mmCIF file of the C-alpha atoms, coordinates in Angstrom:
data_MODEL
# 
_entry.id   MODEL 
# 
loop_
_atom_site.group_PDB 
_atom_site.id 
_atom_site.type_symbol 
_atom_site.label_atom_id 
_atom_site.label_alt_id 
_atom_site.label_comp_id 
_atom_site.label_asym_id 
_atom_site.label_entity_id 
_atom_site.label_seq_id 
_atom_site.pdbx_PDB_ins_code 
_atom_site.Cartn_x 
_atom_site.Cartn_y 
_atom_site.Cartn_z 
_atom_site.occupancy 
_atom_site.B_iso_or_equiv 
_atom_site.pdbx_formal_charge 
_atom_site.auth_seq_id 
_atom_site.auth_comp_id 
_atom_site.auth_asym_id 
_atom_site.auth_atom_id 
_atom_site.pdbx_PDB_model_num 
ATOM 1   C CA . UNK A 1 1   ? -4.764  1.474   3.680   1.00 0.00 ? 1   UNK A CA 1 
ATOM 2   C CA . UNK A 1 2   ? -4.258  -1.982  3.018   1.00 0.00 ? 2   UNK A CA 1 
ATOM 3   C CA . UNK A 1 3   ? -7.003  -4.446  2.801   1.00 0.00 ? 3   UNK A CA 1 
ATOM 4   C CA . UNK A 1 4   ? -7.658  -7.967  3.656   1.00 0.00 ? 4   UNK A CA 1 
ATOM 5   C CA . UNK A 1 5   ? -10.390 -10.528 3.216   1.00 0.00 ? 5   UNK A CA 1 
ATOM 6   C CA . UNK A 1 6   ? -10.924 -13.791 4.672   1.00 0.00 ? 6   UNK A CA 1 
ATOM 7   C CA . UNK A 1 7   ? -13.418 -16.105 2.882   1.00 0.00 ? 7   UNK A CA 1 
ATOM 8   C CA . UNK A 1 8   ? -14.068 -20.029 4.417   1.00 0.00 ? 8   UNK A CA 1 
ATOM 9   C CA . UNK A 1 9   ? -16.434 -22.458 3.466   1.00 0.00 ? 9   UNK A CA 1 
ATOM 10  C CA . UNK A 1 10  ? -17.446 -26.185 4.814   1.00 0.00 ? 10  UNK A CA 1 
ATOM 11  C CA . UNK A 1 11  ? -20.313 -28.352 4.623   1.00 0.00 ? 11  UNK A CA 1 
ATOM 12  C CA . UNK A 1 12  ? -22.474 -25.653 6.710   1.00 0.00 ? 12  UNK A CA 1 
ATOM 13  C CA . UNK A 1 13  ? -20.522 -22.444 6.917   1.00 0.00 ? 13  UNK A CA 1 
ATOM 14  C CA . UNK A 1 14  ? -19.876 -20.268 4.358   1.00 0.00 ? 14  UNK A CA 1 
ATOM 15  C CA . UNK A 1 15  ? -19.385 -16.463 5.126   1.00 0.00 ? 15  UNK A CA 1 
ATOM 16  C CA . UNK A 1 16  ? -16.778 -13.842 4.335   1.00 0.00 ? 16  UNK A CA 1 
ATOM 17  C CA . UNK A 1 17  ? -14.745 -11.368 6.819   1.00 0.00 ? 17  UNK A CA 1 
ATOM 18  C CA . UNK A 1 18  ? -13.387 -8.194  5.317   1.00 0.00 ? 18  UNK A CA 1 
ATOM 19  C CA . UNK A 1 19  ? -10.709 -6.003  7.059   1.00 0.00 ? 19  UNK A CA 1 
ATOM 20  C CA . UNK A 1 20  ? -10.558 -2.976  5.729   1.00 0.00 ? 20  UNK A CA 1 
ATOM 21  C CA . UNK A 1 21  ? -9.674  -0.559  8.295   1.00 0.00 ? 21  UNK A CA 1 
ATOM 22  C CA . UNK A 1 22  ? -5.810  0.024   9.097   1.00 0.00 ? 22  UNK A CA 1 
ATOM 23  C CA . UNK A 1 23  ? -4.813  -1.815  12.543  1.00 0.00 ? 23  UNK A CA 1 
ATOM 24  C CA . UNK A 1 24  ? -4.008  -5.090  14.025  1.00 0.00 ? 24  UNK A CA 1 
ATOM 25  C CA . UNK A 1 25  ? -6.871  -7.594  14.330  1.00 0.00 ? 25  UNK A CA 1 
ATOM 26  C CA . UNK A 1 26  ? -7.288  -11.519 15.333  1.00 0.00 ? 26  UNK A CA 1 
ATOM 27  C CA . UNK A 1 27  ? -9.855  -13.987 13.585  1.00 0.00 ? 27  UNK A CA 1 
ATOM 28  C CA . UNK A 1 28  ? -11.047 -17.067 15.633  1.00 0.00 ? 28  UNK A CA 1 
ATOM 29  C CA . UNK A 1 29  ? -11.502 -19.973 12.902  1.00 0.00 ? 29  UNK A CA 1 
ATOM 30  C CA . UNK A 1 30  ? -15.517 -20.916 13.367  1.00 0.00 ? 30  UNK A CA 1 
ATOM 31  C CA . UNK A 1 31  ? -16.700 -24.785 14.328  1.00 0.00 ? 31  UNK A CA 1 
ATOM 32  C CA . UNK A 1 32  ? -16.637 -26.972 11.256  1.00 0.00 ? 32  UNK A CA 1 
ATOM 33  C CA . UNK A 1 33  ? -13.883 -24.898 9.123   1.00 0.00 ? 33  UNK A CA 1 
ATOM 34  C CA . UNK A 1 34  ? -10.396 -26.308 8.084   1.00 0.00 ? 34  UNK A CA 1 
ATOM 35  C CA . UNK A 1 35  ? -9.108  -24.284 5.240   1.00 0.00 ? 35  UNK A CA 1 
ATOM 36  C CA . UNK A 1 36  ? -9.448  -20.487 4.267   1.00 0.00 ? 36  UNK A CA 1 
ATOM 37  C CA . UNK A 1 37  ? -8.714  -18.044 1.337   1.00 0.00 ? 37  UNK A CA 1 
ATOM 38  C CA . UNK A 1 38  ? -6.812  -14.965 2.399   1.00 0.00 ? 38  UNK A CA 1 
ATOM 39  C CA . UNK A 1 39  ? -6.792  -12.220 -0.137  1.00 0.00 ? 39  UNK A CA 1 
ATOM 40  C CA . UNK A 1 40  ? -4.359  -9.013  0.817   1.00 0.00 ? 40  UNK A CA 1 
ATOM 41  C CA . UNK A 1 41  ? -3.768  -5.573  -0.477  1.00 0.00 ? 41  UNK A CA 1 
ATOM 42  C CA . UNK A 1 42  ? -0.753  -3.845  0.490   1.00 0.00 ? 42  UNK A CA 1 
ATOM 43  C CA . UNK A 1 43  ? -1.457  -0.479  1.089   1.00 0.00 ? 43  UNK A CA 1 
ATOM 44  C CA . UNK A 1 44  ? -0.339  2.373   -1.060  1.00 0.00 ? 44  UNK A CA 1 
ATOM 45  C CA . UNK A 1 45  ? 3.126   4.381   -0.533  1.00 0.00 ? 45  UNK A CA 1 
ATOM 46  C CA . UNK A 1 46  ? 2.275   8.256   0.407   1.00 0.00 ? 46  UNK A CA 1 
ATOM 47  C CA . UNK A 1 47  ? 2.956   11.189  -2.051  1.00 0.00 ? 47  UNK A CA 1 
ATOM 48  C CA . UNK A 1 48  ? 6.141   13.371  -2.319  1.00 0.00 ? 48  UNK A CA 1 
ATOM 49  C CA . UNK A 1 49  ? 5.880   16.723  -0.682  1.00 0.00 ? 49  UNK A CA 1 
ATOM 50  C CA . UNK A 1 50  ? 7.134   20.228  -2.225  1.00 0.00 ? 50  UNK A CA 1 
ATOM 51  C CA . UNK A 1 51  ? 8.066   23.288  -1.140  1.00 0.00 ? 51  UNK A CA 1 
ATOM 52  C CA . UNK A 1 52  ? 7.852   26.436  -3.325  1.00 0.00 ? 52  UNK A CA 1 
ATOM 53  C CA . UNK A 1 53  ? 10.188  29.359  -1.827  1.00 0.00 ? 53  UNK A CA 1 
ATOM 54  C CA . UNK A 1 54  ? 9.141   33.293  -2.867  1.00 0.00 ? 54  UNK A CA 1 
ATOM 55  C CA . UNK A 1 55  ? 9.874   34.775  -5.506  1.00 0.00 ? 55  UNK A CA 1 
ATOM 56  C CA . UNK A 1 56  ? 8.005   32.657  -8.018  1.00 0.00 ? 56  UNK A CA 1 
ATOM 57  C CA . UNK A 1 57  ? 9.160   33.343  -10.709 1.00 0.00 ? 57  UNK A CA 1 
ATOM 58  C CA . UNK A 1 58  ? 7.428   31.490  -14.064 1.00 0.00 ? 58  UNK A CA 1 
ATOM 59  C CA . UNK A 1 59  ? 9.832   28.783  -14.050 1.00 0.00 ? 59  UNK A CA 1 
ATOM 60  C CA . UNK A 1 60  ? 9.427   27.873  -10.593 1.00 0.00 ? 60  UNK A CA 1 
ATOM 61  C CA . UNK A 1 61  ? 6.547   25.134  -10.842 1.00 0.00 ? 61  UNK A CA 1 
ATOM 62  C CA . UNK A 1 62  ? 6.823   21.518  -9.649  1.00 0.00 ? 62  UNK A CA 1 
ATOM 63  C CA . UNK A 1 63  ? 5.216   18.580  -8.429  1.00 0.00 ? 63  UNK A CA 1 
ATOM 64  C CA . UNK A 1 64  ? 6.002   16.073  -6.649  1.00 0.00 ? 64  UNK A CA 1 
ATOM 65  C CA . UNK A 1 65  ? 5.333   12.167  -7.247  1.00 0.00 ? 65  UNK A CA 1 
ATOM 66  C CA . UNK A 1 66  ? 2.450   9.849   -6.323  1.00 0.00 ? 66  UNK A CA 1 
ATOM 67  C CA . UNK A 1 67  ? 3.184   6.429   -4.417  1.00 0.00 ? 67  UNK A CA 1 
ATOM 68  C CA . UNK A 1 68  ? 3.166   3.327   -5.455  1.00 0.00 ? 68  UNK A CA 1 
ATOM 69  C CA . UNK A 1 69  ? 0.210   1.129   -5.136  1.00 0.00 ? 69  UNK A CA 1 
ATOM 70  C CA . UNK A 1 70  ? 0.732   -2.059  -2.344  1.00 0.00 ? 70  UNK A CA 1 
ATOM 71  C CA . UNK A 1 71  ? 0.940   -5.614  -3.948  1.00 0.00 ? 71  UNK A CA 1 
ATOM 72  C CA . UNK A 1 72  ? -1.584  -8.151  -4.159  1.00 0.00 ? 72  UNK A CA 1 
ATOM 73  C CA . UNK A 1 73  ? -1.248  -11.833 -2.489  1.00 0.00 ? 73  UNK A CA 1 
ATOM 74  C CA . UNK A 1 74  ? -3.355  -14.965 -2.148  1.00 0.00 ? 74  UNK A CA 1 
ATOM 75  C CA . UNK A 1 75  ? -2.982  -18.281 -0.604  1.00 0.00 ? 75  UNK A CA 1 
ATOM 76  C CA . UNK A 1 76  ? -5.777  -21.204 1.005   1.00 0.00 ? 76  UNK A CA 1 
ATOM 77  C CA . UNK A 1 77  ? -5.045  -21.781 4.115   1.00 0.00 ? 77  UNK A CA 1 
ATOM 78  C CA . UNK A 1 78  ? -5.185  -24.935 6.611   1.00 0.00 ? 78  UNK A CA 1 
ATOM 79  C CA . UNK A 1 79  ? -7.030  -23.664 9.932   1.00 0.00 ? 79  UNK A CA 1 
ATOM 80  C CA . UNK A 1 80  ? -8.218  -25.368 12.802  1.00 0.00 ? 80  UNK A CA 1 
ATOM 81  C CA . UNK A 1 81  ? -11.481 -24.429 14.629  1.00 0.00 ? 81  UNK A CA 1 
ATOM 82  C CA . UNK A 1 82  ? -11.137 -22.465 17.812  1.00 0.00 ? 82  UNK A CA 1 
ATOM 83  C CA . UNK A 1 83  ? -7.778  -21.151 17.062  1.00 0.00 ? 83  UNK A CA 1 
ATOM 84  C CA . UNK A 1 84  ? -7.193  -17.505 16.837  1.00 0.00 ? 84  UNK A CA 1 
ATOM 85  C CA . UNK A 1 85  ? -5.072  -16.335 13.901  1.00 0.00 ? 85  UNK A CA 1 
ATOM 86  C CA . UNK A 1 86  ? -3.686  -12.988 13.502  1.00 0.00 ? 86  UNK A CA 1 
ATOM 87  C CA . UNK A 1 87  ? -4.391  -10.142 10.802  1.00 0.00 ? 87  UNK A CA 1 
ATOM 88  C CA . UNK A 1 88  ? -2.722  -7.373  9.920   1.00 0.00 ? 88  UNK A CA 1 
ATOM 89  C CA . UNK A 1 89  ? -3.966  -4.408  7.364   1.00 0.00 ? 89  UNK A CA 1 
ATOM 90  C CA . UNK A 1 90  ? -1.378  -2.193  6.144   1.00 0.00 ? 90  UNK A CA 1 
ATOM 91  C CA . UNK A 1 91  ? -1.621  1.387   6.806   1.00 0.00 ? 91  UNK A CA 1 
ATOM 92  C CA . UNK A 1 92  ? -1.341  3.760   3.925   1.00 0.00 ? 92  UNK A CA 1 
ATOM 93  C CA . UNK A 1 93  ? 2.200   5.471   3.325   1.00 0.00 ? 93  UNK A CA 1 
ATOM 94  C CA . UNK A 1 94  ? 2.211   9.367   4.933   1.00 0.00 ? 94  UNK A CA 1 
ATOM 95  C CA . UNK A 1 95  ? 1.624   11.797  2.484   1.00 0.00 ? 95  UNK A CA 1 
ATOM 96  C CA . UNK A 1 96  ? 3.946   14.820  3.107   1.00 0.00 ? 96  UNK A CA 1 
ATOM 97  C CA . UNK A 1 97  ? 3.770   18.652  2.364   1.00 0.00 ? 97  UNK A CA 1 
ATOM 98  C CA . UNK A 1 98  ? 7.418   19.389  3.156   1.00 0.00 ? 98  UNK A CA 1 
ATOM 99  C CA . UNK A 1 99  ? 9.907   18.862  1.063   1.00 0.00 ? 99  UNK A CA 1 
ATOM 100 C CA . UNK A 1 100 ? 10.317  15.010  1.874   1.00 0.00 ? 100 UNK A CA 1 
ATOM 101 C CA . UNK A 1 101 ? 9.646   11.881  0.278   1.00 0.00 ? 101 UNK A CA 1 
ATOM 102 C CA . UNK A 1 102 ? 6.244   9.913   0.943   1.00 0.00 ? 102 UNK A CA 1 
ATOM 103 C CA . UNK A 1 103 ? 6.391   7.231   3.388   1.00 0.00 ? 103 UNK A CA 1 
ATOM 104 C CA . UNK A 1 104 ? 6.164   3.473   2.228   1.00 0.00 ? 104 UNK A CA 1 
ATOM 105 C CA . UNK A 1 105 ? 2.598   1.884   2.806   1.00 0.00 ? 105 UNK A CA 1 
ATOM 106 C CA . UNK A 1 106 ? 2.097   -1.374  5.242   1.00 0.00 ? 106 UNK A CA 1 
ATOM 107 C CA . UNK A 1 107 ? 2.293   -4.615  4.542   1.00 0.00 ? 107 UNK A CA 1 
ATOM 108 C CA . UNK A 1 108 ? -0.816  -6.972  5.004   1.00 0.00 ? 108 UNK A CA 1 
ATOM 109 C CA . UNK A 1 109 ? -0.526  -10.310 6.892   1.00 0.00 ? 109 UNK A CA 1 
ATOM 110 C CA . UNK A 1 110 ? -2.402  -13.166 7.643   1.00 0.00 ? 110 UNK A CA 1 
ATOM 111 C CA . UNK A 1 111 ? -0.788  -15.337 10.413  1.00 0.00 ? 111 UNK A CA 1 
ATOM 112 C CA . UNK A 1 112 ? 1.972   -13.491 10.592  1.00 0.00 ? 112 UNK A CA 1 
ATOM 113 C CA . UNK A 1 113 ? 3.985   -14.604 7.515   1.00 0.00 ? 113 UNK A CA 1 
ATOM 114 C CA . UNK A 1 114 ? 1.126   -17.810 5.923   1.00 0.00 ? 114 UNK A CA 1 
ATOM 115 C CA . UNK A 1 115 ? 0.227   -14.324 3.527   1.00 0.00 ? 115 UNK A CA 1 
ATOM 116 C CA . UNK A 1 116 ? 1.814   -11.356 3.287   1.00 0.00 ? 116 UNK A CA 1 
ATOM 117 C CA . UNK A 1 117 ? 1.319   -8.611  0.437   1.00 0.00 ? 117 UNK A CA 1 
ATOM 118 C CA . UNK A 1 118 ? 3.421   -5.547  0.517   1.00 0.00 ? 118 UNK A CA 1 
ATOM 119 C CA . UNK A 1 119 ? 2.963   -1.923  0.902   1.00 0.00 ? 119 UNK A CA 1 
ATOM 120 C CA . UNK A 1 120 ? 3.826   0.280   -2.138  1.00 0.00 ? 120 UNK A CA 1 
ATOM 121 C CA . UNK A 1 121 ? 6.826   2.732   -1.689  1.00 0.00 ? 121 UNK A CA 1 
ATOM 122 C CA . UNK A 1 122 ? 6.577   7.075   -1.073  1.00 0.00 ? 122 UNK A CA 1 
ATOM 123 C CA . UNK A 1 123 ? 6.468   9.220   -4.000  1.00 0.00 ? 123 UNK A CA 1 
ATOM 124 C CA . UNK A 1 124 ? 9.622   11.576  -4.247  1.00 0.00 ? 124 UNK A CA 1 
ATOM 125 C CA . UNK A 1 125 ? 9.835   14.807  -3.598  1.00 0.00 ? 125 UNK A CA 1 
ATOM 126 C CA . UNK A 1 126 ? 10.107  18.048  -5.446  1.00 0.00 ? 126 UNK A CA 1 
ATOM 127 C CA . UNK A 1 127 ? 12.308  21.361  -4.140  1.00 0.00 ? 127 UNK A CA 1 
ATOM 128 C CA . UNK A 1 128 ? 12.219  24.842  -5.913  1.00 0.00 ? 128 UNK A CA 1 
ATOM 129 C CA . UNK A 1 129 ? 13.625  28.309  -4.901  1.00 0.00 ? 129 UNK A CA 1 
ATOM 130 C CA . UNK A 1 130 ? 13.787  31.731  -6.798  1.00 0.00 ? 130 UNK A CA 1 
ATOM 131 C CA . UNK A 1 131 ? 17.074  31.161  -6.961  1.00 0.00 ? 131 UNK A CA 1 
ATOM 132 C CA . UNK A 1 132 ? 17.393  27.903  -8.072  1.00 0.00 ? 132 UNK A CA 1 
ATOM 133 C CA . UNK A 1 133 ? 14.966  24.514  -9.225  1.00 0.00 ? 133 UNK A CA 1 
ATOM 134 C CA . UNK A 1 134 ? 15.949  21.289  -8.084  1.00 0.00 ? 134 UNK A CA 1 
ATOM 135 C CA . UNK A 1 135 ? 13.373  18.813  -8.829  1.00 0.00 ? 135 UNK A CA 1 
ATOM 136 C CA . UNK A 1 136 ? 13.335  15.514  -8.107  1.00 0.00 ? 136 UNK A CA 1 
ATOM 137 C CA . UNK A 1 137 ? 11.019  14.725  -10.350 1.00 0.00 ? 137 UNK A CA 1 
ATOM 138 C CA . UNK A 1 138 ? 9.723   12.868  -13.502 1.00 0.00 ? 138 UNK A CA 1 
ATOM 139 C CA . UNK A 1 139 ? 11.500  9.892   -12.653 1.00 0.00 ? 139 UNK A CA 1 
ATOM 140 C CA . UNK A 1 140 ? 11.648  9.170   -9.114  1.00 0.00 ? 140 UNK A CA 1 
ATOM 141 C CA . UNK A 1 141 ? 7.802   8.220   -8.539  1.00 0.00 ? 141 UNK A CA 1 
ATOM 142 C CA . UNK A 1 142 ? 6.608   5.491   -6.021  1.00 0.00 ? 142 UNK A CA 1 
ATOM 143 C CA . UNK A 1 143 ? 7.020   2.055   -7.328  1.00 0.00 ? 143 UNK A CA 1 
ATOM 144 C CA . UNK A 1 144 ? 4.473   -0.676  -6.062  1.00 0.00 ? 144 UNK A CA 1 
ATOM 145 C CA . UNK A 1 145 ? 4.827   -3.227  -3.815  1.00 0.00 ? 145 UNK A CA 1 
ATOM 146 C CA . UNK A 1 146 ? 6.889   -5.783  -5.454  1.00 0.00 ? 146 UNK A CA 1 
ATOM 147 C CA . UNK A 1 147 ? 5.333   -9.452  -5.407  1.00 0.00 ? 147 UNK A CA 1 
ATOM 148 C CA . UNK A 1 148 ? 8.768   -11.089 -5.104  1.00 0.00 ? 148 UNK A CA 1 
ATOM 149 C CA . UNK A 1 149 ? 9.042   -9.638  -1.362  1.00 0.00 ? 149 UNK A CA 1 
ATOM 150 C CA . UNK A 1 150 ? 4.949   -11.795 -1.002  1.00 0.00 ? 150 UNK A CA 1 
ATOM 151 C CA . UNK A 1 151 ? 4.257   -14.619 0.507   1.00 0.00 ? 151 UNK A CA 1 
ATOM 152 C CA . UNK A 1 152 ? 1.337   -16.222 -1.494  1.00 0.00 ? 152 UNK A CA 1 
ATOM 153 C CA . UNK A 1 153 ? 0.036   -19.042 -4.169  1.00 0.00 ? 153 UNK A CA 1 
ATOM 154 C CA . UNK A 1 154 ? -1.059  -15.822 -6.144  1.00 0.00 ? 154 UNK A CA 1 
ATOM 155 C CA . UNK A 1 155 ? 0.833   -12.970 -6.293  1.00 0.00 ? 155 UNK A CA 1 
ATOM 156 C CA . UNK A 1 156 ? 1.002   -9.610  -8.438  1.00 0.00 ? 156 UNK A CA 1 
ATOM 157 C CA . UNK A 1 157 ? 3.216   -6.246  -7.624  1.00 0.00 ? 157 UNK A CA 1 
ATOM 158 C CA . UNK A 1 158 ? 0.820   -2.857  -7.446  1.00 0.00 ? 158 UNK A CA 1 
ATOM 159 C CA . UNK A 1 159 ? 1.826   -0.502  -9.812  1.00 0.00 ? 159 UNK A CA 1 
ATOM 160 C CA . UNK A 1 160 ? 3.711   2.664   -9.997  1.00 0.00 ? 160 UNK A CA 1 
ATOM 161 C CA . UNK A 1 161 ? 2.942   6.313   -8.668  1.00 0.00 ? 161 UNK A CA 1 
ATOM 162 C CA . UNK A 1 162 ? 2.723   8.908   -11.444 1.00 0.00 ? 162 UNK A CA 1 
ATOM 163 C CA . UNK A 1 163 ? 5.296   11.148  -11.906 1.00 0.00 ? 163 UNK A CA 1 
ATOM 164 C CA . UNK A 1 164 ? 5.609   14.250  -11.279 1.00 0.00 ? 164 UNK A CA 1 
ATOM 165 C CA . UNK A 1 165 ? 5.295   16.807  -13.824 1.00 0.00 ? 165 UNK A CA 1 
ATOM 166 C CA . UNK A 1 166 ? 6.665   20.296  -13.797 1.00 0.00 ? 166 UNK A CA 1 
ATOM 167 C CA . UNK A 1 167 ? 3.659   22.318  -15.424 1.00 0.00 ? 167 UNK A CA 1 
ATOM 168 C CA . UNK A 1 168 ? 2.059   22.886  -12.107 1.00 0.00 ? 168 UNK A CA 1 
ATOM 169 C CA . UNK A 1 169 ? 3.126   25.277  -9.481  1.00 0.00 ? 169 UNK A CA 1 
ATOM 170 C CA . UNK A 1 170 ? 3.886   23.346  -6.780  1.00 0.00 ? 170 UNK A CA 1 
ATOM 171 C CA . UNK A 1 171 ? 1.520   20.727  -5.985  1.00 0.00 ? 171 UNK A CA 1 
ATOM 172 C CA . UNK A 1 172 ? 2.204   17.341  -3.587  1.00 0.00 ? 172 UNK A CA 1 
ATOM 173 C CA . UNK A 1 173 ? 2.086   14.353  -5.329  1.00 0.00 ? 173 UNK A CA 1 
ATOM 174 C CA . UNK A 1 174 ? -0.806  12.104  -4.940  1.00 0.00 ? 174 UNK A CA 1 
ATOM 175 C CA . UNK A 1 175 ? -0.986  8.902   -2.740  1.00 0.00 ? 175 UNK A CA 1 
ATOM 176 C CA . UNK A 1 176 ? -0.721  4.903   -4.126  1.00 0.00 ? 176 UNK A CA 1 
ATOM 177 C CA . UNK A 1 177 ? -4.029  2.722   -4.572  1.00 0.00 ? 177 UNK A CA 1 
ATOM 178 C CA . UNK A 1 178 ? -4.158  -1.201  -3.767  1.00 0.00 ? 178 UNK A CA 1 
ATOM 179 C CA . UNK A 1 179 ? -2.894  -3.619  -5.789  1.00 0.00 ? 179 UNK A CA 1 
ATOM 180 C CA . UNK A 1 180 ? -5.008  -5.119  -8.239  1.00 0.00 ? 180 UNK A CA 1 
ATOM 181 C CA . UNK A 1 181 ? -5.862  -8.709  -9.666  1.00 0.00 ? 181 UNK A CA 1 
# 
């Protein structure tokens, strides 16, 4: 899942909101605040699935690729007191155990578009059969979120899935983390 945090200070507040749970959410700005830093995660892209088809022979091992991790932006904000501003926190990418890619993770927002940090992309998938082995694998994992498609004063792209390896039998690739500073 994606993450966000809203920090404010003024003469006599100072606190900090974190959003970490996955969902739509709206943030009334407190008495005696005008500006804001908004920190957001993208969330991570979901692993590749795999499917292994009987017989097994010893070449027939596979896995699929991890997603990417969800980019990273930052901006301070102008808010006025009493006004309700809306939050969004990226949902995670579905993982998959079919033979499918992962899904792409959520983007984070603040104010609809004021911040926005992007979700990482699915890991790829990975296919084998006793008859034949086609893996997409290796090369095709997750990429992160990139931080030209942000909306921020700071800004940084997660990073890549791993790829998937074929010295495994068939095993799903894993799922993308948050970006990172």
């Amino acid at each position: 899942m994606g993450r966000k945090f809203i920090h404010s200070e003024a003469t006599t507040v100072s606190a900090v909101t974190d959003y970490t749970t996955a969902g739509t959410f709206s943030w009334t700005c407190p008495t005696g605040v005008f500006s804001v830093l908004v920190e957001c995660w993208g969330a991570g892209g979901g692993g590749g699935g795999v499917i292994c088809n009987p017989p097994y022979p010893s070449w027939n091992t596979a896995v699929a690729a991890s997603g990417g991790g969800g980019a990273f932006a930052s901006s301070t904000i102008n808010v006025v007191p009493g006004t309700a501003y809306s939050i969004v926190v990226g949902a995670g990418g579905n993982g998959l155990q079919t033979q499918e890619y992962g899904g792409t993770g959520g983007s984070s927002t603040f104010a609809t578009t004021s911040v926005v940090a992007v979700g990482g992309t699915g890991g790829h998938r990975a296919f084998t059969t006793g008859v034949q082995k086609d893996l997409e694998v290796g090369t095709p994992r997750g990429a992160g979120g990139s931080a030209s498609d942000c909306t921020g004063t700071i800004k940084f792209s997660g990073g890549y899935g791993a790829a998937g390896i074929s010295s495994v039998p068939c095993s799903a690739g894993g799922g993308g983390g948050a970006g990172t500073t």
